[in-house]
Short mmCIF file of C-alpha atoms in Angstrom, two decimals:
data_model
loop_
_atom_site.label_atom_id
_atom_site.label_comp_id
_atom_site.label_asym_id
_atom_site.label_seq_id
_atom_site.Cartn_x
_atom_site.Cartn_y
_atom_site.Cartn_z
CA UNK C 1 -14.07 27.93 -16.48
CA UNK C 2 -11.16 30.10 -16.17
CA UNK C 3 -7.69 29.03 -17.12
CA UNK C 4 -6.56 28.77 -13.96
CA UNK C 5 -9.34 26.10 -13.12
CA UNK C 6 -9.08 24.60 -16.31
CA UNK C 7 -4.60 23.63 -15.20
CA UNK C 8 -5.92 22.83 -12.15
CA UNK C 9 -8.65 20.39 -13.22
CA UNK C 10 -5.88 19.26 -15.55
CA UNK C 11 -3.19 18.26 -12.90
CA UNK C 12 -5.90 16.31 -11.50
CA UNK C 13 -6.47 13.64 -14.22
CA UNK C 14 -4.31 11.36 -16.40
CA UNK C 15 -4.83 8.97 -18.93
CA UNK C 16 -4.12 5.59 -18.25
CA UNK C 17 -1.11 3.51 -19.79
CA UNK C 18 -2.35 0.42 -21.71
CA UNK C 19 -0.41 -2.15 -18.76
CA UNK C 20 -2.44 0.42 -16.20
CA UNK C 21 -5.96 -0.32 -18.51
CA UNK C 22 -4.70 -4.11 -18.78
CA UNK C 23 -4.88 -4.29 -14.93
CA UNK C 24 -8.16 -2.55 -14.69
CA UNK C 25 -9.64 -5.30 -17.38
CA UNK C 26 -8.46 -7.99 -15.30
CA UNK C 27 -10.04 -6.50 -11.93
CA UNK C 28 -13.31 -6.05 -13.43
CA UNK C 29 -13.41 -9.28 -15.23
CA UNK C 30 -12.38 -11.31 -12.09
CA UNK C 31 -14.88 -12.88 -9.98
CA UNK C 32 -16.03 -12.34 -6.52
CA UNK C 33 -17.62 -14.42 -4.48
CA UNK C 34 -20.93 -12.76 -2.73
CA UNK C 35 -21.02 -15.09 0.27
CA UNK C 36 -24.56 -15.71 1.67
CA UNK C 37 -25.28 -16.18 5.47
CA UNK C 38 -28.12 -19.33 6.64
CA UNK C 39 -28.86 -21.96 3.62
CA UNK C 40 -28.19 -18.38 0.78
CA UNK C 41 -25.98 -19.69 -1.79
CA UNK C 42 -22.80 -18.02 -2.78
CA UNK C 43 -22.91 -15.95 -5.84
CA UNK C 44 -20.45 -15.37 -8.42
CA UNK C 45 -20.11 -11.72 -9.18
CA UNK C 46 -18.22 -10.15 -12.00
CA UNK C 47 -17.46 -6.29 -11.17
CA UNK C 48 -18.50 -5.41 -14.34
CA UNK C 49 -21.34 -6.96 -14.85
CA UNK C 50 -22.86 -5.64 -11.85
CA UNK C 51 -22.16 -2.13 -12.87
CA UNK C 52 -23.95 -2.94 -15.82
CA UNK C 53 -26.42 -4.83 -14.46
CA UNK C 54 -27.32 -2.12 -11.49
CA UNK C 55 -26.68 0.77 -14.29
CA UNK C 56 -29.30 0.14 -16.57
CA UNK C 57 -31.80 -0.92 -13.97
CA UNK C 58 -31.38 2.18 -12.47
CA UNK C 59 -31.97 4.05 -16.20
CA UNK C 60 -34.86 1.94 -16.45
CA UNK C 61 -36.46 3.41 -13.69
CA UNK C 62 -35.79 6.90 -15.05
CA UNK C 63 -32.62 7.87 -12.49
CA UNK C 64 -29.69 8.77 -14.53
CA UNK C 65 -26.05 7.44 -13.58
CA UNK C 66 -23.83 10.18 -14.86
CA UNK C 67 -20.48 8.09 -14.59
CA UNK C 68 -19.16 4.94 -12.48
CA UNK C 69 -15.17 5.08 -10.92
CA UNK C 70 -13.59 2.96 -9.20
CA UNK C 71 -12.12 3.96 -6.28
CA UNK C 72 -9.81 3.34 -3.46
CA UNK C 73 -7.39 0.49 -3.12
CA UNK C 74 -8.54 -1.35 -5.95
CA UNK C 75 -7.81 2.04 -7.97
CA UNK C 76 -4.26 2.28 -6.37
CA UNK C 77 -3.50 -1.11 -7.32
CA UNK C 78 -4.29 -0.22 -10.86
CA UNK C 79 -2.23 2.50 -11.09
CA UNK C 80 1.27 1.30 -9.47
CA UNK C 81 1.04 -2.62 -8.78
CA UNK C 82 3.57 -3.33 -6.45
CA UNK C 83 2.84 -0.33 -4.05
CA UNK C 84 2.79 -2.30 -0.72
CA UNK C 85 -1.21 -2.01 0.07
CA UNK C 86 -2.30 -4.64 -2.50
CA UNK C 87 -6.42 -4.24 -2.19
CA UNK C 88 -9.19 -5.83 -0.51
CA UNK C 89 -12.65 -3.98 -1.16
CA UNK C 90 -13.57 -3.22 -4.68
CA UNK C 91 -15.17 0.13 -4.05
CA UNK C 92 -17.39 1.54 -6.99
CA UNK C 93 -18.75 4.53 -7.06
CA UNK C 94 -21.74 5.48 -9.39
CA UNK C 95 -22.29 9.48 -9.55
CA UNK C 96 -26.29 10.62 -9.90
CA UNK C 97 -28.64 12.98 -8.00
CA UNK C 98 -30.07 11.68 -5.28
CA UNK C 99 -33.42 14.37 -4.96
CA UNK C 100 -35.44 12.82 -1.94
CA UNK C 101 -35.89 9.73 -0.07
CA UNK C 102 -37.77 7.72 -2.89
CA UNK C 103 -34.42 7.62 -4.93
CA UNK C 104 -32.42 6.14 -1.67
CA UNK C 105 -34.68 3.60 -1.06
CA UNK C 106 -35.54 3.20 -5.19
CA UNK C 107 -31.14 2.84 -5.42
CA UNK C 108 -31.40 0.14 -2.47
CA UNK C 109 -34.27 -1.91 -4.45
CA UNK C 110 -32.42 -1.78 -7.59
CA UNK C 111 -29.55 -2.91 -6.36
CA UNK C 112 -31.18 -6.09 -4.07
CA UNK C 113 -33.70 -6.78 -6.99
CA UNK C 114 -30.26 -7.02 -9.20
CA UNK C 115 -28.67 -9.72 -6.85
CA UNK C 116 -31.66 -11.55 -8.27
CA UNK C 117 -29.96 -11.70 -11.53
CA UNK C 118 -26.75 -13.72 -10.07
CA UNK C 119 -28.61 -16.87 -8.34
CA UNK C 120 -27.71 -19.74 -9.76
CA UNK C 121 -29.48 -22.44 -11.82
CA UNK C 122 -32.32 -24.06 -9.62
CA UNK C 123 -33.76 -21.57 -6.83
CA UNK C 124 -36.85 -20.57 -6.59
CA UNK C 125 -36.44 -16.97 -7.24
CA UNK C 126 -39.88 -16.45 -7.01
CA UNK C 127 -40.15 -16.66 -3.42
CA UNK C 128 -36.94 -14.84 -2.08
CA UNK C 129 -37.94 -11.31 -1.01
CA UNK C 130 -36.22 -7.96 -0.87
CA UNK C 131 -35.90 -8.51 2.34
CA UNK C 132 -34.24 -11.81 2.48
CA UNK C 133 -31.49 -10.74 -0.17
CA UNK C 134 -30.96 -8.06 2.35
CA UNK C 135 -30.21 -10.00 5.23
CA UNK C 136 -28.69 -12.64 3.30
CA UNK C 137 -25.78 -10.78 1.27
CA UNK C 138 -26.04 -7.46 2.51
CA UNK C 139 -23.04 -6.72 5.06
CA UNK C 140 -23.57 -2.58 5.37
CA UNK C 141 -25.95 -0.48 4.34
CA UNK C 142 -25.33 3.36 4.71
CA UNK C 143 -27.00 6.57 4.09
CA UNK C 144 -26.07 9.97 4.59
CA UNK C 145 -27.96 13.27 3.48
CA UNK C 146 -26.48 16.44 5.47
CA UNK C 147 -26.14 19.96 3.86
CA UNK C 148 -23.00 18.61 2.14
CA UNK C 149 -22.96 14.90 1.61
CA UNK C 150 -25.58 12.73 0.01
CA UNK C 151 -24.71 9.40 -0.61
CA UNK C 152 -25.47 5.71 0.39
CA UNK C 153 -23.17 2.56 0.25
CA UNK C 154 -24.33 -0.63 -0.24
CA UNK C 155 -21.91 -3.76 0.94
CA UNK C 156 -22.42 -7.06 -0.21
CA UNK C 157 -20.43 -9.54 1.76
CA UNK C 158 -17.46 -11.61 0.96
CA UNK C 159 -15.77 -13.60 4.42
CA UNK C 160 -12.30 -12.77 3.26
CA UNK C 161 -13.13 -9.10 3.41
CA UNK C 162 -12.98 -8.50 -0.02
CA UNK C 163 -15.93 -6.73 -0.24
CA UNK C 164 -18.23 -5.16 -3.06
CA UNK C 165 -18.87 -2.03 -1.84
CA UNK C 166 -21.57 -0.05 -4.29
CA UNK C 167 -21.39 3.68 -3.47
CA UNK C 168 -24.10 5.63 -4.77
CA UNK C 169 -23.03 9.97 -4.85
CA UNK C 170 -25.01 12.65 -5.62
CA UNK C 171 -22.30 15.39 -3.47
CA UNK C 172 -19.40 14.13 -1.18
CA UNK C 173 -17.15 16.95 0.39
CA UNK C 174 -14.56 14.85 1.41
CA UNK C 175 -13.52 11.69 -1.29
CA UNK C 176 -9.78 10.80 0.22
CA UNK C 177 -8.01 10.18 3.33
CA UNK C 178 -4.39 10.34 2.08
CA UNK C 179 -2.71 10.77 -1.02
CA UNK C 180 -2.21 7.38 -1.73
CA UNK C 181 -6.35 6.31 -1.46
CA UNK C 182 -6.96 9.54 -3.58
CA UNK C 183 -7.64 7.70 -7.07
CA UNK C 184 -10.24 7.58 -9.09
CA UNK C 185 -10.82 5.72 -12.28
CA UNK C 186 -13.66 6.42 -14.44
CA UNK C 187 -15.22 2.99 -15.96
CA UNK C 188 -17.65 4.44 -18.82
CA UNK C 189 -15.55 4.09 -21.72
CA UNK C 190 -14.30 0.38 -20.70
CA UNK C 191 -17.59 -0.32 -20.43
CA UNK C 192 -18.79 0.99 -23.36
CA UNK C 193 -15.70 -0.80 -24.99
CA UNK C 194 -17.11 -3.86 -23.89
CA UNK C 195 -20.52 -3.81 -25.14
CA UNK C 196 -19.87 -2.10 -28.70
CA UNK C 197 -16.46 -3.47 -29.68
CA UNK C 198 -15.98 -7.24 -31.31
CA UNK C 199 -12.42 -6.49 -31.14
CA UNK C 200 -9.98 -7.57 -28.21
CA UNK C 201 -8.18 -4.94 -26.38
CA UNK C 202 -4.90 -4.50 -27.50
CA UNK C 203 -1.62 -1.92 -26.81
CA UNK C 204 -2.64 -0.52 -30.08
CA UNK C 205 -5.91 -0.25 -29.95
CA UNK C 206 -8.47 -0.14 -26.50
CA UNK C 207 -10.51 3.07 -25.12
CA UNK C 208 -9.10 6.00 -23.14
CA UNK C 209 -9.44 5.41 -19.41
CA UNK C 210 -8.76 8.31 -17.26
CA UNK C 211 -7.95 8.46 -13.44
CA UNK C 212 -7.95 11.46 -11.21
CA UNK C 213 -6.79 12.19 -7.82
CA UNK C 214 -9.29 13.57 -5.33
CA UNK C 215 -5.90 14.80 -3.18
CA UNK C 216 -5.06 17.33 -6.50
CA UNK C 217 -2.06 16.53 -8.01
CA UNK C 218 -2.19 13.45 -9.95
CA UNK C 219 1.32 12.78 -10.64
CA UNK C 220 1.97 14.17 -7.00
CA UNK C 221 0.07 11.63 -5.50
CA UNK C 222 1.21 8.69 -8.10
CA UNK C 223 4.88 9.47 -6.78
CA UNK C 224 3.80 9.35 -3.16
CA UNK C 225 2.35 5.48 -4.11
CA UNK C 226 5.63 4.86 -5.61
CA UNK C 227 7.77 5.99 -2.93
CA UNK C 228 5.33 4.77 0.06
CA UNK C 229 4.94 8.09 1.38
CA UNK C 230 2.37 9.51 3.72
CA UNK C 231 1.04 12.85 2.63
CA UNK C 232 -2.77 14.20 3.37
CA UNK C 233 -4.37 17.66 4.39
CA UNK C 234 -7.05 18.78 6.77
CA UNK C 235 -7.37 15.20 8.29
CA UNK C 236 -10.00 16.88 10.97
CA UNK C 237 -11.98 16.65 7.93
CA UNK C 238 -11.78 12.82 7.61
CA UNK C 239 -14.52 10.37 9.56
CA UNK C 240 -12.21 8.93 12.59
CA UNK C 241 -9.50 11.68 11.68
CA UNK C 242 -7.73 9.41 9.42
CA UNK C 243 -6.16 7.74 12.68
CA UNK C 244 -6.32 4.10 11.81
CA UNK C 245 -5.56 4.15 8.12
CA UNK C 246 -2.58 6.74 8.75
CA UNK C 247 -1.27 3.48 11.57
CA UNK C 248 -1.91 0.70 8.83
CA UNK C 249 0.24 2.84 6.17
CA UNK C 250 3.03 3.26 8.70
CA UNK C 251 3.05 -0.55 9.63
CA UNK C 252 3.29 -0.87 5.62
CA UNK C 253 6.04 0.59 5.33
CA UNK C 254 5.27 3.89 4.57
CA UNK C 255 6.68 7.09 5.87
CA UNK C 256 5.91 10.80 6.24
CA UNK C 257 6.89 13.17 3.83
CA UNK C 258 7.29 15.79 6.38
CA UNK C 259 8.32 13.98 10.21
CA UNK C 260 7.22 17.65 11.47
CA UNK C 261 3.89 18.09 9.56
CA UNK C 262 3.24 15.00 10.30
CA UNK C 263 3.58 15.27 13.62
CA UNK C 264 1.16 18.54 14.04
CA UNK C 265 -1.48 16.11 11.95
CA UNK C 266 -1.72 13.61 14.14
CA UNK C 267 -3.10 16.07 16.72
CA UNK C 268 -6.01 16.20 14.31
CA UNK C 269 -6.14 12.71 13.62
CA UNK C 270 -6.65 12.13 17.34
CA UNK C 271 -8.88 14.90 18.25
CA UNK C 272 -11.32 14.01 15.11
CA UNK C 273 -11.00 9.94 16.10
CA UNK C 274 -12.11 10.64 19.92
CA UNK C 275 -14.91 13.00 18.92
CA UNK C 276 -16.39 10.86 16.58
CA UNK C 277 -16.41 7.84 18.71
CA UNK C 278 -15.78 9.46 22.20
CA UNK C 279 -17.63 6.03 24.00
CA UNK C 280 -14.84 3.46 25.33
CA UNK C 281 -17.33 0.49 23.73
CA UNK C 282 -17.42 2.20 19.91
CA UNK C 283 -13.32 2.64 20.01
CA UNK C 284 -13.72 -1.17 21.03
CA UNK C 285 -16.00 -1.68 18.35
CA UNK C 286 -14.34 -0.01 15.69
CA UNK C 287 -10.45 -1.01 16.55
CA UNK C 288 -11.96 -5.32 16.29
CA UNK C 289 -13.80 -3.83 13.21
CA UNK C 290 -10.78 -2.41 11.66
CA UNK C 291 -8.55 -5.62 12.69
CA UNK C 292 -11.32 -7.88 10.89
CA UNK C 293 -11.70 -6.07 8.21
CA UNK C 294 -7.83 -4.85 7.23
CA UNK C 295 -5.49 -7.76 8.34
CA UNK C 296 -6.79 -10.85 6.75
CA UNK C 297 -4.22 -12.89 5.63
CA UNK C 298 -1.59 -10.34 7.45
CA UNK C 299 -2.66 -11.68 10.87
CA UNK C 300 0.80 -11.48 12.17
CA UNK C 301 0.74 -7.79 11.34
CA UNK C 302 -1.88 -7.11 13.92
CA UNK C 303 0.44 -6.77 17.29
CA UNK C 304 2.79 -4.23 15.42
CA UNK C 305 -0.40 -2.25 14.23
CA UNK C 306 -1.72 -1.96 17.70
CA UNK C 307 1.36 -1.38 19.03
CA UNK C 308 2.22 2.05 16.53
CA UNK C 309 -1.56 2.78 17.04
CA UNK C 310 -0.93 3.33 20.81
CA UNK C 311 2.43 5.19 20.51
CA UNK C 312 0.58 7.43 18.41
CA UNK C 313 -2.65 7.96 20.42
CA UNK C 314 0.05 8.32 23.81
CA UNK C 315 2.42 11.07 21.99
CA UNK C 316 -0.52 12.80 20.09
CA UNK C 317 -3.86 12.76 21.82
CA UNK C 318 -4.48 16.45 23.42
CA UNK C 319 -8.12 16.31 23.71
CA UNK C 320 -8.75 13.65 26.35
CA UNK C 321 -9.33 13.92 30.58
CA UNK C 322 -6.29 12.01 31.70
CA UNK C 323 -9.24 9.18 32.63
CA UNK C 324 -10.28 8.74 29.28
CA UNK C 325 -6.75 8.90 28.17
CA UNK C 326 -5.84 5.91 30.30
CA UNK C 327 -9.05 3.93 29.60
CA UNK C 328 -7.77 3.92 25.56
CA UNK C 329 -4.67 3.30 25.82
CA UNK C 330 -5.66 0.47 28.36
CA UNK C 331 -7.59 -0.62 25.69
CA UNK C 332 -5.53 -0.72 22.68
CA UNK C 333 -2.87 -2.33 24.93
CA UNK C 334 -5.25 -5.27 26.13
CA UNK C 335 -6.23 -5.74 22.58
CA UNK C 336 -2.18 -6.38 21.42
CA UNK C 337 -2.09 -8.94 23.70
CA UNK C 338 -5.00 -11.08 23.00
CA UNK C 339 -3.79 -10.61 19.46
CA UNK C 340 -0.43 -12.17 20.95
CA UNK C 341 -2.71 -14.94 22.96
CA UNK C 342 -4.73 -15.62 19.86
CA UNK C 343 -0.95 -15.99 17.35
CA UNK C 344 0.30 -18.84 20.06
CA UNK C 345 3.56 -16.33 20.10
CA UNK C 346 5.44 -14.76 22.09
CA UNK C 347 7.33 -12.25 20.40
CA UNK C 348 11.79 -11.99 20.31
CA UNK C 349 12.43 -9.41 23.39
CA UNK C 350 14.47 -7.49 21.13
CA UNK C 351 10.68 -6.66 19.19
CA UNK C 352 7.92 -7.07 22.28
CA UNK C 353 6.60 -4.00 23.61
CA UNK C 354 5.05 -4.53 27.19
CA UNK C 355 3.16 -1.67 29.41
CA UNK C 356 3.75 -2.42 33.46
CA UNK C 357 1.99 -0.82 36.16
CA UNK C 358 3.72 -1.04 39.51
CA UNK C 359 2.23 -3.15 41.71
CA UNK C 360 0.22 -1.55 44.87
CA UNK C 361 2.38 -3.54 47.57
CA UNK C 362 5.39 -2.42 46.12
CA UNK C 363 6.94 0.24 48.12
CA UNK C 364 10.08 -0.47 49.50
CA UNK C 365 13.02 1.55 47.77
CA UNK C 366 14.67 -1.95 47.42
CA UNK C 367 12.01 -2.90 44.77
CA UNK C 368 11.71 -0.05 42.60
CA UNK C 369 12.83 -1.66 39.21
CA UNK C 370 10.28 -4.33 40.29
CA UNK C 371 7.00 -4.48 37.89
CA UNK C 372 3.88 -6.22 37.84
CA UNK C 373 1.77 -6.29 34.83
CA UNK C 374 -2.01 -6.55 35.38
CA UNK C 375 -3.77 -7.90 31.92
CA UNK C 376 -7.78 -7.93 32.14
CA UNK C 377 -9.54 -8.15 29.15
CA UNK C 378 -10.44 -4.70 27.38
CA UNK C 379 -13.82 -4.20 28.44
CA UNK C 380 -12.91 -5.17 32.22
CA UNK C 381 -10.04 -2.94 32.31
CA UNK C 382 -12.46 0.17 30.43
CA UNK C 383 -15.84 -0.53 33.06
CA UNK C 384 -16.51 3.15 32.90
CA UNK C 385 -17.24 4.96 30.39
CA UNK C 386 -16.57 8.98 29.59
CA UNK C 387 -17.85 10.92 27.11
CA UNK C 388 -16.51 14.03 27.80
CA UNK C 389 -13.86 15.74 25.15
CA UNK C 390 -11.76 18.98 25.58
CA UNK C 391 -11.58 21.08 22.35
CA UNK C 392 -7.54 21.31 21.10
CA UNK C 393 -5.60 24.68 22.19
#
């Protein structure tokens, strides 16, 4: 490695401060609830014993796990506390070749054969199949093997969204949407803490924990978490463009480090969003996802997200017939207001954002501040359905 690699590699991690590694502890030790669907019980699932748990089942069948992170939100959260995202998923990542299709589907066995381990006292274990764990606790299951990713996610459910997500990664191009998301923490020395100390952590003595930022500069990106700023590069790059988490971080609070920059990104944002889901149903589909999934407990939050999402698909979308334009941002507006129907609220009319259409009988000169606003619901107001995209200029 030359040196310039080597101070480049270097502005990329950091070693964690003992109230950061504190944090971290807590995290892992605190339980989840896996919530099962039908007659399933709900089990009780420490982070870190499932790492361990899935880690040397997986050794045991011969596949080597070269390290575990975590990632994400969770990671964020351990790094800079109060930084206005809190975290819902608890996304773990454990690094290892994946060769050929045996090792996906042996990673997927391991993992449901392991939720075996958590039942508790008095089923039948027995006679619960693979299967049955799978449909029981199982909320995604991904897989991806392309000329530059391979990887597979496993999701195990939890009804308030926070999620155990179990990311298995043999190569991942991209690892980040913004600089804020970027962190990763590696877990192998807490764990190995845990299993071969009899001593309890301490600010003088517990293991070295470092974190890196997939986004480059470490202490970069921990500044734009502290300040709530909005920084990110090549978001064409980025599943969806980036589009939805780059709304949810400006309804948080956060703000652009460049207005300009920002506003030449969100071209890409857009274009990438409306090629990778270019069907009226899927922008459906993913916008209720992304609502679900995002804004528990922050239901209120909801209108104002929709509302910044559609100023920024209206000033920023350059790829779309002006047909498909309308059917989206018909969309996105019917969707605000059944999230107004379903808060009981009408909004103060200093803060309420309304789209009219004029009415077809309205013609006379006398009536032309007159509006009429037609609401259908956001399938009836998108019938038809366009796939065709224009590349960007």
């Amino acid at each position: 490695m030359s040196s310039g690699d080597a101070s480049e590699q270097g502005r990329r991690m950091s070693v964690l401060s003992w109230d950061q590694v504190r944090r971290l502890d807590s995290i892992l030790g605190d339980s989840v609830p896996i919530h099962g669907r039908g007659n399933f019980p709900t089990l009780s699932v420490k982070p870190r014993q499932i790492v361990q748990v899935v880690r040397a089942r997986l050794e045991e069948k011969g596949v080597v796990v070269r390290d575990v992170k975590l990632n994400g939100s969770a990671a964020s959260h351990v790094l800079h506390e109060d930084n206005g995202l809190g975290y819902k998923d608890l996304d773990l990542i454990f690094g290892l070749n994946l060769t050929d299709d045996k090792t996906f589907r042996l990673v997927k066995d391991v993992v449901l054969e392991c939720l075996v381990d958590f039942l508790p006292e008095g089923v039948c274990r027995e006679r619960i199949t693979a299967l049955a764990l799978k449909e029981a606790y199982v909320q995604k299951l991904v897989k991806v093997c392309n000329e530059t990713d391979r990887w597979s996610l496993i999701s195990l459910s939890n009804n308030t969204g926070k999620n155990v997500e179990l990311k298995f990664v043999d190569s991942l191009r991209r690892q980040f949407e913004f600089s804020v998301d970027s962190f990763q923490i590696t877990l192998d020395s807490l764990l190995l803490f845990d299993r071969c100390s009899e001593t309890t952590m301490s600010e003088t003595f517990h293991p070295t924990v470092q974190g890196e930022s997939m986004y480059g500069d470490f202490e970069e990106a921990l500044e734009h978490l502290r300040s709530k700023t909005i920084a990110t590069r090549s978001p064409e790059e980025i599943r969806g463009g980036g589009l939805l988490k780059y709304c949810h971080l400006l309804v948080r609070g956060f703000q652009p480090s460049s207005a300009a920059q920002m506003k030449q990104l969100q071209r890409y944002m857009c274009s990438r969003f409306f090629i990778d889901f270019p069907d009226i149903s899927e922008q459906q589909r993913k916008l209720e996802a992304y609502l679900q999934n995002h804004f528990t407990g922050m239901e209120h939050k909801r209108y104002e997200y929709l509302v910044t999402l559609r100023q920024v698909v209206d000033e920023s979308t350059v790829c779309l017939m002006g047909h498909e334009r309308r059917q989206t941002l018909g969309l996105i507006s019917a969707l605000a207001l059944r999230v107004m129907a379903e808060q009981n609220a009408i909004p103060a009319l200093s803060n309420i954002t309304c789209y009219y259409q004029p009415a077809p009988y309205v013609r006379d000169v006398n009536f032309s501040n007159y509006y009429v606003a037609q609401v259908q619901s956001p399938m009836a107001a998108c019938s038809n359905s366009y796939q065709t995209w224009l590349p960007c200029s």
